[in-house]
CSV table of N, CA and C in Angstrom, one decimal:
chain,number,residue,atom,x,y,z
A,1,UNK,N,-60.2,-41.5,-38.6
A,1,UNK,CA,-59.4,-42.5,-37.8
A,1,UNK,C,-58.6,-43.4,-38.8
A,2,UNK,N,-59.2,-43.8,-39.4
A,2,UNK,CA,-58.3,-44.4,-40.8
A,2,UNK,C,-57.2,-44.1,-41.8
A,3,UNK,N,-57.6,-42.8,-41.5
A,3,UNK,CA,-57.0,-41.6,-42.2
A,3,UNK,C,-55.3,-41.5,-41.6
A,4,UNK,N,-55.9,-41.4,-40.5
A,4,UNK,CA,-54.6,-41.2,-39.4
A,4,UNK,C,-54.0,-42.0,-39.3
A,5,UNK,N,-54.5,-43.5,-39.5
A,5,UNK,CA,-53.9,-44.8,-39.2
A,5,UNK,C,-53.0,-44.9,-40.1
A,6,UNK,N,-53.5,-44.5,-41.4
A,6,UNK,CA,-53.0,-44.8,-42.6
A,6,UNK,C,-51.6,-43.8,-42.9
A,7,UNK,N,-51.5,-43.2,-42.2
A,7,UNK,CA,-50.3,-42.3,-42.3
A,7,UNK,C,-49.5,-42.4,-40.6
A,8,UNK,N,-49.7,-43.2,-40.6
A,8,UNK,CA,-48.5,-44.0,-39.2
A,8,UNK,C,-47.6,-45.0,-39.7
A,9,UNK,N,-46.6,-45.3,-39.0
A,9,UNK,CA,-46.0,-46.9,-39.1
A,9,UNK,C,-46.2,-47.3,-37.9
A,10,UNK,N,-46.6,-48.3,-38.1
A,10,UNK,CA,-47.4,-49.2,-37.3
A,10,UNK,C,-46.9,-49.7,-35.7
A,11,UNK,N,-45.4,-49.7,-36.0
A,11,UNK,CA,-44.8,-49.9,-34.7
A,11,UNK,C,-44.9,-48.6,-34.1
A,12,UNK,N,-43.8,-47.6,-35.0
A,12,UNK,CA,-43.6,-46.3,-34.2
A,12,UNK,C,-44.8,-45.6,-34.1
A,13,UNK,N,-45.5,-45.6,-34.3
A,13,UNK,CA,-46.3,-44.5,-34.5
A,13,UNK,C,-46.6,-43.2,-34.6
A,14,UNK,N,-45.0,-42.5,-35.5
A,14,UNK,CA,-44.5,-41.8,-36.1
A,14,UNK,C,-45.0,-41.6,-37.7
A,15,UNK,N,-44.5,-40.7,-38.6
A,15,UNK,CA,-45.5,-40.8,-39.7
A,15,UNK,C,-44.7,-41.6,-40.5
A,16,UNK,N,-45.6,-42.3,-41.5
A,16,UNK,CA,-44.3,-43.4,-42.2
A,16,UNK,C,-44.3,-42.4,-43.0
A,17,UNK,N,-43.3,-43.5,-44.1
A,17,UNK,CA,-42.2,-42.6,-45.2
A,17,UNK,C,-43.0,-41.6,-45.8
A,18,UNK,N,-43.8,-42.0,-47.1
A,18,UNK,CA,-44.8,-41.6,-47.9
A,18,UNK,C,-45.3,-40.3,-46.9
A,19,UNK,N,-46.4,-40.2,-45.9
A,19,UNK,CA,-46.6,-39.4,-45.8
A,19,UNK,C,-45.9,-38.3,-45.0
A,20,UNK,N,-44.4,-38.3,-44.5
A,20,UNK,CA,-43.9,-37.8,-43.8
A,20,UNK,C,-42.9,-37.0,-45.2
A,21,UNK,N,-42.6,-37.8,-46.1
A,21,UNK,CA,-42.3,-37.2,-47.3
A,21,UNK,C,-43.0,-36.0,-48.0
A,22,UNK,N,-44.2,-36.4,-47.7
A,22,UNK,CA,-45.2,-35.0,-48.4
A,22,UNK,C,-45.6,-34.3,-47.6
A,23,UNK,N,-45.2,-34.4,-46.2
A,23,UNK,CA,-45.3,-33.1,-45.3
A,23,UNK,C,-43.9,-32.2,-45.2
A,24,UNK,N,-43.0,-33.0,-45.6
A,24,UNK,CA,-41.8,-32.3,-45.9
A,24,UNK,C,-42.0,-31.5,-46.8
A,25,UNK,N,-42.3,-31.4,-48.2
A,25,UNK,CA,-42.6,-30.9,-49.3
A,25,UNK,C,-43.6,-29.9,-48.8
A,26,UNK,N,-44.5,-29.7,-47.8
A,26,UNK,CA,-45.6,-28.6,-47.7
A,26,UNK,C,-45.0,-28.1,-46.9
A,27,UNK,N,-44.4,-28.2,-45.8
A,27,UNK,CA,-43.5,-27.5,-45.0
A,27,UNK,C,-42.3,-27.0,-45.8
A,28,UNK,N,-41.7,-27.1,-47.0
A,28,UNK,CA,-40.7,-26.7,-47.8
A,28,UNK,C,-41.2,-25.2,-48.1
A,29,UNK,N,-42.1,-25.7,-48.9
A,29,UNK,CA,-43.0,-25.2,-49.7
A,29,UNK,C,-43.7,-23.7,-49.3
A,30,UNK,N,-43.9,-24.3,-47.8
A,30,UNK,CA,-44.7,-22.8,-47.4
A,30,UNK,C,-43.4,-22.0,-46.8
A,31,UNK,N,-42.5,-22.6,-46.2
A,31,UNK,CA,-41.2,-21.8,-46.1
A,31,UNK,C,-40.8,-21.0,-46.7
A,32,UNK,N,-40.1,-21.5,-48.3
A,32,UNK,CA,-39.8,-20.5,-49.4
A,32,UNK,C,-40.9,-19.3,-49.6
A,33,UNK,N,-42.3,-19.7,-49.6
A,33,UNK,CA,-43.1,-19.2,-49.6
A,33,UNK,C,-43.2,-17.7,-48.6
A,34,UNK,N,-43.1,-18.0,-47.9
A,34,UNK,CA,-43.2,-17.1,-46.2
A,34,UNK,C,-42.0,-16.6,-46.0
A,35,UNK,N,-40.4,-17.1,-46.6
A,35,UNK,CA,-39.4,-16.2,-46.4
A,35,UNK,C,-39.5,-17.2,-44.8
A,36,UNK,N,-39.6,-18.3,-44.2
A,36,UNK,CA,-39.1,-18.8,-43.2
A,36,UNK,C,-38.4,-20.0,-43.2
A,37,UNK,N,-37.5,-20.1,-42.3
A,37,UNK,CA,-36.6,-21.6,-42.2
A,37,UNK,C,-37.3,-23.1,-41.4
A,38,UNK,N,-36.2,-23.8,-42.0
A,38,UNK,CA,-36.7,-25.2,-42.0
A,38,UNK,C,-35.7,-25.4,-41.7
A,39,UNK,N,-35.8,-26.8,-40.7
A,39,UNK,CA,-34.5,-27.9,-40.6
A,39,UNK,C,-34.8,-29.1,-40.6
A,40,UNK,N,-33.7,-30.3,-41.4
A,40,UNK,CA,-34.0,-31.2,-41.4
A,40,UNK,C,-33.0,-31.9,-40.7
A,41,UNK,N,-33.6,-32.9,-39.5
A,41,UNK,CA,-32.3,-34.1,-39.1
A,41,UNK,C,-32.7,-35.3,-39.7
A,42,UNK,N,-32.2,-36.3,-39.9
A,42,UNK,CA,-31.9,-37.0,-40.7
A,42,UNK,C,-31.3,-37.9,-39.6
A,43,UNK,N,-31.4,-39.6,-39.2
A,43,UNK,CA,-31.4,-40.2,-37.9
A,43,UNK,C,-31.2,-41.4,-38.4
A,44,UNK,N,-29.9,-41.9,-37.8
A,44,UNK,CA,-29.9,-43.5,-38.1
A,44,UNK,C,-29.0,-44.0,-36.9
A,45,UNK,N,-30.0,-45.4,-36.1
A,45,UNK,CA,-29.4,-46.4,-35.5
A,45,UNK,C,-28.2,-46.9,-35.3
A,46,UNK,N,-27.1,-46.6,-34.6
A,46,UNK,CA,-25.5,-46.9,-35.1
A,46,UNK,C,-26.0,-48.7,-35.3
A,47,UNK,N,-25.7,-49.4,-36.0
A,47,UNK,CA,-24.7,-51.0,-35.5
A,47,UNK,C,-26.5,-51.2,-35.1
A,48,UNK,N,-27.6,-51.3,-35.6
A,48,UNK,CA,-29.0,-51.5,-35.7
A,48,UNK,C,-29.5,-53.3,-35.6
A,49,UNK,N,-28.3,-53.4,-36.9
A,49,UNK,CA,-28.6,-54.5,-36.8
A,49,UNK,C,-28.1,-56.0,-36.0
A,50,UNK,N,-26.9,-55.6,-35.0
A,50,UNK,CA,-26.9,-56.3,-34.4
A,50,UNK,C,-27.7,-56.8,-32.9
A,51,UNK,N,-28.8,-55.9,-32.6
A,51,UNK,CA,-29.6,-55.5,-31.9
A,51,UNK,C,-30.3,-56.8,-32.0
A,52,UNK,N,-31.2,-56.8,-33.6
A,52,UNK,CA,-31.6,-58.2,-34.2
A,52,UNK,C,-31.1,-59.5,-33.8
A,53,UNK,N,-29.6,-59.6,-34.4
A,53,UNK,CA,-29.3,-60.5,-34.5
A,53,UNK,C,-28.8,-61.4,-33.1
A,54,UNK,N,-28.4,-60.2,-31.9
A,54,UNK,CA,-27.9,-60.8,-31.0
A,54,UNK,C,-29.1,-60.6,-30.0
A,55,UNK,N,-30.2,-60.1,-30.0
A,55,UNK,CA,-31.0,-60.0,-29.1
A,55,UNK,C,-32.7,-60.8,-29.5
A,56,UNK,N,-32.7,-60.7,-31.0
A,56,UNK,CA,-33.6,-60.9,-31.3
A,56,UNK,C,-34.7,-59.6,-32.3
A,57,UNK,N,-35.9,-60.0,-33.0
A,57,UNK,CA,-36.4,-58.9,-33.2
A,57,UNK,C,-37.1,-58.1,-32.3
A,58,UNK,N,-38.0,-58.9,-31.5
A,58,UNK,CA,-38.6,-58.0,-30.1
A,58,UNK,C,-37.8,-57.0,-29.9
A,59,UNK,N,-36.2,-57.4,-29.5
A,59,UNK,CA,-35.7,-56.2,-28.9
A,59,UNK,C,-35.1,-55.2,-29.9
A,60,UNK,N,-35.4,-55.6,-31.1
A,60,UNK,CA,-35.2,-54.6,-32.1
A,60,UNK,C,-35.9,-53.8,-32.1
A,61,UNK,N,-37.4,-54.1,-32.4
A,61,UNK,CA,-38.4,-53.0,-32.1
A,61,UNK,C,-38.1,-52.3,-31.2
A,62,UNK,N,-38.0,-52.9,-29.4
A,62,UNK,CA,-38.2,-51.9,-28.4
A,62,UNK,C,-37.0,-51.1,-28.4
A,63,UNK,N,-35.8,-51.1,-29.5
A,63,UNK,CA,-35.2,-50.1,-29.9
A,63,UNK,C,-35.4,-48.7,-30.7
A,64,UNK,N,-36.6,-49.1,-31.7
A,64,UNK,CA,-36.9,-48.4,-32.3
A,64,UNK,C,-37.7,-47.9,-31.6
A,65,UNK,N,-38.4,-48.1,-30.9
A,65,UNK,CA,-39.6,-47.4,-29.8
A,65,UNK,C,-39.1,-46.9,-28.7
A,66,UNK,N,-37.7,-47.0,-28.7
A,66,UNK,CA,-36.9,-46.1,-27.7
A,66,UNK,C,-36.1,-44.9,-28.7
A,67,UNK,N,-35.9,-44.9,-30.0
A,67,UNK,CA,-35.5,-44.1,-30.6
A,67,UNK,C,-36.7,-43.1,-30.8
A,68,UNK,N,-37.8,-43.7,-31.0
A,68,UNK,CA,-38.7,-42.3,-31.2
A,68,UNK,C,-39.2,-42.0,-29.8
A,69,UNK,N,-38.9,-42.6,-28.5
A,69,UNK,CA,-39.2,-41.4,-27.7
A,69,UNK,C,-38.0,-40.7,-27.3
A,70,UNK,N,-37.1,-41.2,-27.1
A,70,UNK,CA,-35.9,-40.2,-27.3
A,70,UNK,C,-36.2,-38.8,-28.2
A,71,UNK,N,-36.6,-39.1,-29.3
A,71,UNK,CA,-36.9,-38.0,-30.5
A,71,UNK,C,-37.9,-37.1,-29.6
A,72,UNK,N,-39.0,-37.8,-29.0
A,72,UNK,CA,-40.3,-37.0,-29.0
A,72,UNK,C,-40.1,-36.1,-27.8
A,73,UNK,N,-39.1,-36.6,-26.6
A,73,UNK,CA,-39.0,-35.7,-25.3
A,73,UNK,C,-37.7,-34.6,-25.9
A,74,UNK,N,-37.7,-34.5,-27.1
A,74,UNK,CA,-36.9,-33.5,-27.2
A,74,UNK,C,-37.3,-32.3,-28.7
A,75,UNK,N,-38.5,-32.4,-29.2
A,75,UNK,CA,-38.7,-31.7,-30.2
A,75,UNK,C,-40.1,-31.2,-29.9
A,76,UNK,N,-40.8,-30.5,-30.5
A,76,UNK,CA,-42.2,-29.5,-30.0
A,76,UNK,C,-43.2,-30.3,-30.7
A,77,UNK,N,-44.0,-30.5,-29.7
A,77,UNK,CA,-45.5,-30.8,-30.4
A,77,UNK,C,-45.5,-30.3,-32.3
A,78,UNK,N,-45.6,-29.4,-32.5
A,78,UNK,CA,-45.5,-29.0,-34.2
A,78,UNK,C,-44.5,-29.6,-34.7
A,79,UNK,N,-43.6,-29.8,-34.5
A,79,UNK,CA,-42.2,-30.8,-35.5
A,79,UNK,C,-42.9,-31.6,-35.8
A,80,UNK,N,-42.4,-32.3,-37.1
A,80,UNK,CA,-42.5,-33.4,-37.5
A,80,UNK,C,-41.5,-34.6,-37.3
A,81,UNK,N,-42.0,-36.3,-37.0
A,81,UNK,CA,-41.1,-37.5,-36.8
A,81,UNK,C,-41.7,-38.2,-38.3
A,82,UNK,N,-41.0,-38.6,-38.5
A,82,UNK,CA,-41.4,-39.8,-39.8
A,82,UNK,C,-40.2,-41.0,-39.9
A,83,UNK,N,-40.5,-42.2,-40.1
A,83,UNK,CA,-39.9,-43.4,-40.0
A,83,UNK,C,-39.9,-43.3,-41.7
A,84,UNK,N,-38.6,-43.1,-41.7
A,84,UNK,CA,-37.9,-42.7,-42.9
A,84,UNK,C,-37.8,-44.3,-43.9
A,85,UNK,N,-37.0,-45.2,-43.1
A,85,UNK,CA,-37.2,-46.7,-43.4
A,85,UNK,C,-36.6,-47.5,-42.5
A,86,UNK,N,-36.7,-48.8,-42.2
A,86,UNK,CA,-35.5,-49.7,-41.2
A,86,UNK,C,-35.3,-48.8,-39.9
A,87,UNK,N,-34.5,-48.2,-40.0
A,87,UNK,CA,-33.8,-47.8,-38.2
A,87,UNK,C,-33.3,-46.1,-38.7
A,88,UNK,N,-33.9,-45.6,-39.8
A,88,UNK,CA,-33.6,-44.6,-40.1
A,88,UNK,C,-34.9,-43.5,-40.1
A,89,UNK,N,-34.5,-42.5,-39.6
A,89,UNK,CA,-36.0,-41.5,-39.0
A,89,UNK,C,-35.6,-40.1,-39.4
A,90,UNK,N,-36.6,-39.1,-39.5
A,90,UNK,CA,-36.7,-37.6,-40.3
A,90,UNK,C,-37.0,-37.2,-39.5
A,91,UNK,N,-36.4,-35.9,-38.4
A,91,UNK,CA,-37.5,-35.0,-38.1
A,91,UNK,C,-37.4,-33.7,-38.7
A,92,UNK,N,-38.6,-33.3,-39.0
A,92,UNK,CA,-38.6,-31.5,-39.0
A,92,UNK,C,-39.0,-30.7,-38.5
A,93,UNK,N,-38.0,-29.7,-38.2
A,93,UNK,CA,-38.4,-28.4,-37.1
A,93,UNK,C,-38.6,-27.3,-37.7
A,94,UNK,N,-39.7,-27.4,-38.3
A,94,UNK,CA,-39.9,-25.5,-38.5
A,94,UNK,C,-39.8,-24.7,-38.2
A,95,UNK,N,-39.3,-23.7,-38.4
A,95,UNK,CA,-38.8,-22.0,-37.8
A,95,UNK,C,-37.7,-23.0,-37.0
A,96,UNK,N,-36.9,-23.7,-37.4
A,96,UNK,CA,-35.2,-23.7,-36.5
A,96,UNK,C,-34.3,-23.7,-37.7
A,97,UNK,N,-33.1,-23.0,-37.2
A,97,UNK,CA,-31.9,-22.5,-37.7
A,97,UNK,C,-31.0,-23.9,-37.8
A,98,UNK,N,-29.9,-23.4,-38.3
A,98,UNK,CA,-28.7,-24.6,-38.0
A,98,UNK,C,-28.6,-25.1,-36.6
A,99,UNK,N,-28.4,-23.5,-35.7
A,99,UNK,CA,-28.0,-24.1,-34.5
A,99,UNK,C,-29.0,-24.3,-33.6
A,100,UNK,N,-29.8,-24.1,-33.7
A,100,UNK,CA,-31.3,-24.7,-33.0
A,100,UNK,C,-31.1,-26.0,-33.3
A,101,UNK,N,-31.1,-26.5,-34.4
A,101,UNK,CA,-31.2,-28.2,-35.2
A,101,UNK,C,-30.2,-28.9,-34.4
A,102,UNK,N,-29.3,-28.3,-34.0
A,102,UNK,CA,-27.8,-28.7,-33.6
A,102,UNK,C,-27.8,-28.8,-31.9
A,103,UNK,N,-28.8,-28.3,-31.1
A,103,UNK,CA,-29.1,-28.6,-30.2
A,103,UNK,C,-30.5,-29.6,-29.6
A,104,UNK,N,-31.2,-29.8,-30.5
A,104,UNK,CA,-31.9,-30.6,-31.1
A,104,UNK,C,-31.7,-32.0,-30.9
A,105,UNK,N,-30.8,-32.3,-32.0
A,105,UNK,CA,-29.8,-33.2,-32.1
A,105,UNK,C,-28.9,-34.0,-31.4
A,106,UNK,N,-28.2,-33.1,-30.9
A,106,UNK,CA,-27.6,-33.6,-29.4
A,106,UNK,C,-28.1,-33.9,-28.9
A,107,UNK,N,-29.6,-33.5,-28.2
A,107,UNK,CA,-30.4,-33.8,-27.2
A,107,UNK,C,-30.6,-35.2,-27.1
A,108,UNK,N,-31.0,-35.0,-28.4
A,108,UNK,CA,-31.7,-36.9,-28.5
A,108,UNK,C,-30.5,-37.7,-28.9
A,109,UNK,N,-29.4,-37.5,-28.9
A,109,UNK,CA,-28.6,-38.2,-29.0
A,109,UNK,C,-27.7,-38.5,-27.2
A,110,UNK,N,-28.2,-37.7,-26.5
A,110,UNK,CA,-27.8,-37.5,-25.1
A,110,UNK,C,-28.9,-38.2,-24.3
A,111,UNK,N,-29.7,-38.0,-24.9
A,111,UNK,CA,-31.2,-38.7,-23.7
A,111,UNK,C,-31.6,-40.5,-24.6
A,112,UNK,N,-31.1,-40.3,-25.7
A,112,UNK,CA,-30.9,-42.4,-26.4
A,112,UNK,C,-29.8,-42.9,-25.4
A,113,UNK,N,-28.7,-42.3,-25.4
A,113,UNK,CA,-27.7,-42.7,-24.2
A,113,UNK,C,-28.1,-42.8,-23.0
A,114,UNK,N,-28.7,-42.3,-22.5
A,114,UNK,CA,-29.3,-42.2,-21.3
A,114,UNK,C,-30.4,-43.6,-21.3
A,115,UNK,N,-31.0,-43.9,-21.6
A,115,UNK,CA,-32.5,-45.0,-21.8
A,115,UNK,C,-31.6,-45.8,-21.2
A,116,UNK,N,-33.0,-47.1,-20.8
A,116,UNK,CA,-32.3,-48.2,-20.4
A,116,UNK,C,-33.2,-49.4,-21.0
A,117,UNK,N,-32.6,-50.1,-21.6
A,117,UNK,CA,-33.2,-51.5,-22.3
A,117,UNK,C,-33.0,-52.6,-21.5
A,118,UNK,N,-33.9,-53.6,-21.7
A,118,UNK,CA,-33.4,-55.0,-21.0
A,118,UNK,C,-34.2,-56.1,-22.0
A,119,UNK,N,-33.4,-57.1,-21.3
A,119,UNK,CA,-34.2,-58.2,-22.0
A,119,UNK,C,-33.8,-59.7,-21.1
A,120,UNK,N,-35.1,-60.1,-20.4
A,120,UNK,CA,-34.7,-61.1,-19.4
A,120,UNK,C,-34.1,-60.6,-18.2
A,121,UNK,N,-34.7,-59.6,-17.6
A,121,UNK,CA,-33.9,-58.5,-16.6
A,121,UNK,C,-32.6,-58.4,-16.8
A,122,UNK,N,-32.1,-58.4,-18.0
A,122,UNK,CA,-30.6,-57.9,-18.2
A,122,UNK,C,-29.8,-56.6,-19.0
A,123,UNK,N,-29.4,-56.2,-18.6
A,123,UNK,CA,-29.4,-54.8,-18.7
A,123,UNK,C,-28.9,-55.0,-20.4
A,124,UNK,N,-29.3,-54.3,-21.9
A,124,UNK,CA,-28.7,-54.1,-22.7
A,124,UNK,C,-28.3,-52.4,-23.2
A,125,UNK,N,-27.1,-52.4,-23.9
A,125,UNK,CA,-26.5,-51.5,-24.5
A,125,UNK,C,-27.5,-50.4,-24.8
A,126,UNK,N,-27.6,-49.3,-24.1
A,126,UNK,CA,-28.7,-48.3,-25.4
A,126,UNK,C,-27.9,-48.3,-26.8
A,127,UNK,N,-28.9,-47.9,-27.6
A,127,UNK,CA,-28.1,-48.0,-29.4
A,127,UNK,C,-27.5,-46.7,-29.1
A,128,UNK,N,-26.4,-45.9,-30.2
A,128,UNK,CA,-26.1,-45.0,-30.3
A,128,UNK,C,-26.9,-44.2,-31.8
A,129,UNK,N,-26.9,-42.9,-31.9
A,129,UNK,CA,-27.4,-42.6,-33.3
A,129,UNK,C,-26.4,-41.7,-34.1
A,130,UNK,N,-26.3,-41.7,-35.0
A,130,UNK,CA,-25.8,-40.8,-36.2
A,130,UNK,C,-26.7,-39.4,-37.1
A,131,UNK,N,-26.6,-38.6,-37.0
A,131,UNK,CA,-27.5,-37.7,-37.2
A,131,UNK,C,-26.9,-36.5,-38.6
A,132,UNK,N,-27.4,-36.2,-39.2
A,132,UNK,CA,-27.6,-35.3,-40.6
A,132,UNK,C,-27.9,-34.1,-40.3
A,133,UNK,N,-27.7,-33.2,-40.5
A,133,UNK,CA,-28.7,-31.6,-40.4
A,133,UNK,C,-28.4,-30.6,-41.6
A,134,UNK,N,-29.3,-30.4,-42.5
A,134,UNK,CA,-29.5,-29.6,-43.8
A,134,UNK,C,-30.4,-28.7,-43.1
A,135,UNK,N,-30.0,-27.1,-43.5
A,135,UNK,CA,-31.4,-26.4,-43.1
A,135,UNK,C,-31.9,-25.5,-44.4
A,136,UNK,N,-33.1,-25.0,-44.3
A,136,UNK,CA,-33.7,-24.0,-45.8
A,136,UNK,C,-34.1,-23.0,-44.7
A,137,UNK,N,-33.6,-21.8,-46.0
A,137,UNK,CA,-32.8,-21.6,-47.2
A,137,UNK,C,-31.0,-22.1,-47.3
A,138,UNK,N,-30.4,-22.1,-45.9
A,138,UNK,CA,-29.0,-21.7,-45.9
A,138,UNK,C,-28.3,-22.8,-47.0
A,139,UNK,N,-29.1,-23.9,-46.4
A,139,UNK,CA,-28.2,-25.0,-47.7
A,139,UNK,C,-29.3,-25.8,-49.1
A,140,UNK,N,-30.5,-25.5,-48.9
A,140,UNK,CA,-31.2,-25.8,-50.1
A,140,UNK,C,-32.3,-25.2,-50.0
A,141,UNK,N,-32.3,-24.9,-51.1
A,141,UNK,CA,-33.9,-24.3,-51.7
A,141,UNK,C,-35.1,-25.3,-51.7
A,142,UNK,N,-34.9,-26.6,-51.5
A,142,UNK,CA,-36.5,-27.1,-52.0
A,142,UNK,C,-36.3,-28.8,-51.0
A,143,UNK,N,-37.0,-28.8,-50.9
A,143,UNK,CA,-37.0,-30.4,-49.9
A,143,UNK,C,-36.2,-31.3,-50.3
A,144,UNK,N,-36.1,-31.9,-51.6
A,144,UNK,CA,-35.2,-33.0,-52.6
A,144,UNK,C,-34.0,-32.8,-52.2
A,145,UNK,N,-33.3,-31.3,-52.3
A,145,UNK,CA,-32.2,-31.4,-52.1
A,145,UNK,C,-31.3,-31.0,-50.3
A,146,UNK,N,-32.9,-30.7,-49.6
A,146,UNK,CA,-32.4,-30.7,-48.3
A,146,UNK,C,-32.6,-32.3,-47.8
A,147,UNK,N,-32.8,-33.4,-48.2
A,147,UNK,CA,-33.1,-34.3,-48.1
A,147,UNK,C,-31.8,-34.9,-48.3
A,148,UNK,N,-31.4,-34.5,-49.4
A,148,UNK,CA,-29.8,-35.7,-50.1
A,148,UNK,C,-28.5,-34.7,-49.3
A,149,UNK,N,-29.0,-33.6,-48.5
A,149,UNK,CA,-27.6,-32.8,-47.9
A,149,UNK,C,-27.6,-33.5,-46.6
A,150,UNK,N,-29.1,-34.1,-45.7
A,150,UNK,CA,-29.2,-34.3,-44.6
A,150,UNK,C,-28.7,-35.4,-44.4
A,151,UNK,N,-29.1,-36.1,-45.3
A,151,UNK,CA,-28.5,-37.5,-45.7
A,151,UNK,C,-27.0,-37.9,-46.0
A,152,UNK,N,-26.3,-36.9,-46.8
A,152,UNK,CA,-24.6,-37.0,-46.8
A,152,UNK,C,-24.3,-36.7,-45.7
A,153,UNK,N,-24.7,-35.5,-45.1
A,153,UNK,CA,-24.4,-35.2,-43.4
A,153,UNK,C,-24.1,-36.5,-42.5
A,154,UNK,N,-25.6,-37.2,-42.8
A,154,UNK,CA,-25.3,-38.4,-41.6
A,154,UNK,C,-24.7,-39.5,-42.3
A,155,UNK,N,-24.3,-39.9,-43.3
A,155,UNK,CA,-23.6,-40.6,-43.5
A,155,UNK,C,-21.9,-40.1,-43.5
A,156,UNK,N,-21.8,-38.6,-43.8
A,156,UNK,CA,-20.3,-38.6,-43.0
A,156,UNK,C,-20.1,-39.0,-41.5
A,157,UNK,N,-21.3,-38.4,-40.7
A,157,UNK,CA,-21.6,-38.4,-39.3
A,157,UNK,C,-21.2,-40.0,-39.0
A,158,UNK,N,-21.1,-41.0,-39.9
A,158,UNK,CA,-21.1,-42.8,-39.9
A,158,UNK,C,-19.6,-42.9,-40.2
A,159,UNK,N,-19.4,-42.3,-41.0
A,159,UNK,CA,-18.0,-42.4,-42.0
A,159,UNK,C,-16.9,-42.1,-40.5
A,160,UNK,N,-17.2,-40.7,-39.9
A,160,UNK,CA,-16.4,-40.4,-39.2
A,160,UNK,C,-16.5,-41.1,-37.8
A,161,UNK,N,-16.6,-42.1,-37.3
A,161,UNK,CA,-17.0,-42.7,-36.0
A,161,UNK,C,-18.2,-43.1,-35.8
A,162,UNK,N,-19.6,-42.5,-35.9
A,162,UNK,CA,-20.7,-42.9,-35.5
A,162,UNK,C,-20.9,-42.1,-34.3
A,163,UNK,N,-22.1,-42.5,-34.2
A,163,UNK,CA,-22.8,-41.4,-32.7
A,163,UNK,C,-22.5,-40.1,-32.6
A,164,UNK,N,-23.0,-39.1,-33.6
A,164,UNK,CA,-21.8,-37.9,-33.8
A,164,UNK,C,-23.2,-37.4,-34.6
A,165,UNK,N,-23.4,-35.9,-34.3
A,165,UNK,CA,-23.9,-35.4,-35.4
A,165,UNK,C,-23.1,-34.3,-36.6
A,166,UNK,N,-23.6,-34.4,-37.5
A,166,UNK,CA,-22.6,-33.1,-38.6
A,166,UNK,C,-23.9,-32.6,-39.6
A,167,UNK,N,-23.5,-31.0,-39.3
A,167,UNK,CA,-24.1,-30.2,-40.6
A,167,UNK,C,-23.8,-30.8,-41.8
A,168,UNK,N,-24.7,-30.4,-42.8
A,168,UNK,CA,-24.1,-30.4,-44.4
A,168,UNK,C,-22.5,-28.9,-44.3
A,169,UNK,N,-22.0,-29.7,-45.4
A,169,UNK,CA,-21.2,-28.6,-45.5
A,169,UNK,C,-21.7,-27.9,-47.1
């Protein structure tokens, strides 16, 4: 139980960084190994922090606790979630393609839209997200670098408007 505790974050209760990082790497790992694919989304909060500032932290959190169930009604029991840091989150889907990831993706970016937040019975904004997708083999061979493709992904995904998902190219 400790064990398990110890590889959560505490709010989401998703896997934190650390160990959501080294299930990435054994999921890489046995991929190359096995000749099967991996995908990585890569997830960030549009405008996160004005959530904070204009609503408070409470309702920061119940942001972030609405971004991982958004994540969770749309991915399989076996994926992996990990609270990557701040308002930024990893999942991985084993055995999915590009376009599997890409429907994925959308999902939880259609059903975050969809939530409803409040605060004081007042209706607030659901957040919007930005999303990244690198898959192995097609765009990296090893986790490090499916990590820094998922990552440029969703920072173009930022660059170009926000709330938008984009492959690595």
């Amino acid at each position: 139980e400790l064990r398990e505790q110890a590889q959560r974050d505490s709010l989401t209760q998703v896997y934190n960084h650390g160990y959501f990082l080294a299930r990435l790497n054994q999921e890489a790992q046995a991929a190359r190994e096995n000749g099967h694919i991996l995908a990585l989304i890569m997830l960030d909060i549009d405008y996160f922090k004005e959530y904070n500032d204009q609503y408070g932290h409470v309702v920061g959190d119940q942001v972030l606790e609405t971004m991982v169930q958004a994540i969770r009604l749309n991915v399989k029991h076996s994926d992996l979630v990990g609270r990557w840091g701040g308002e930024e989150f990893g999942v991985v889907l084993p055995g999915a393609d590009t376009e599997r990831a890409l429907i994925v993706a959308e999902r939880i970016r259609t059903t975050l839209a969809s939530m409803h937040l409040q605060k004081d019975n007042r209706a607030i904004a659901p957040p919007t997200v930005s999303q990244g997708i690198a898959t192995l083999p097609t765009h990296a061979k090893d986790a490090a670098t499916l990590i820094d493709l998922a990552d440029a992904a969703l920072y173009r995904a930022k660059a170009q408007g926000r709330d938008q998902v984009r492959v690595t190219e």
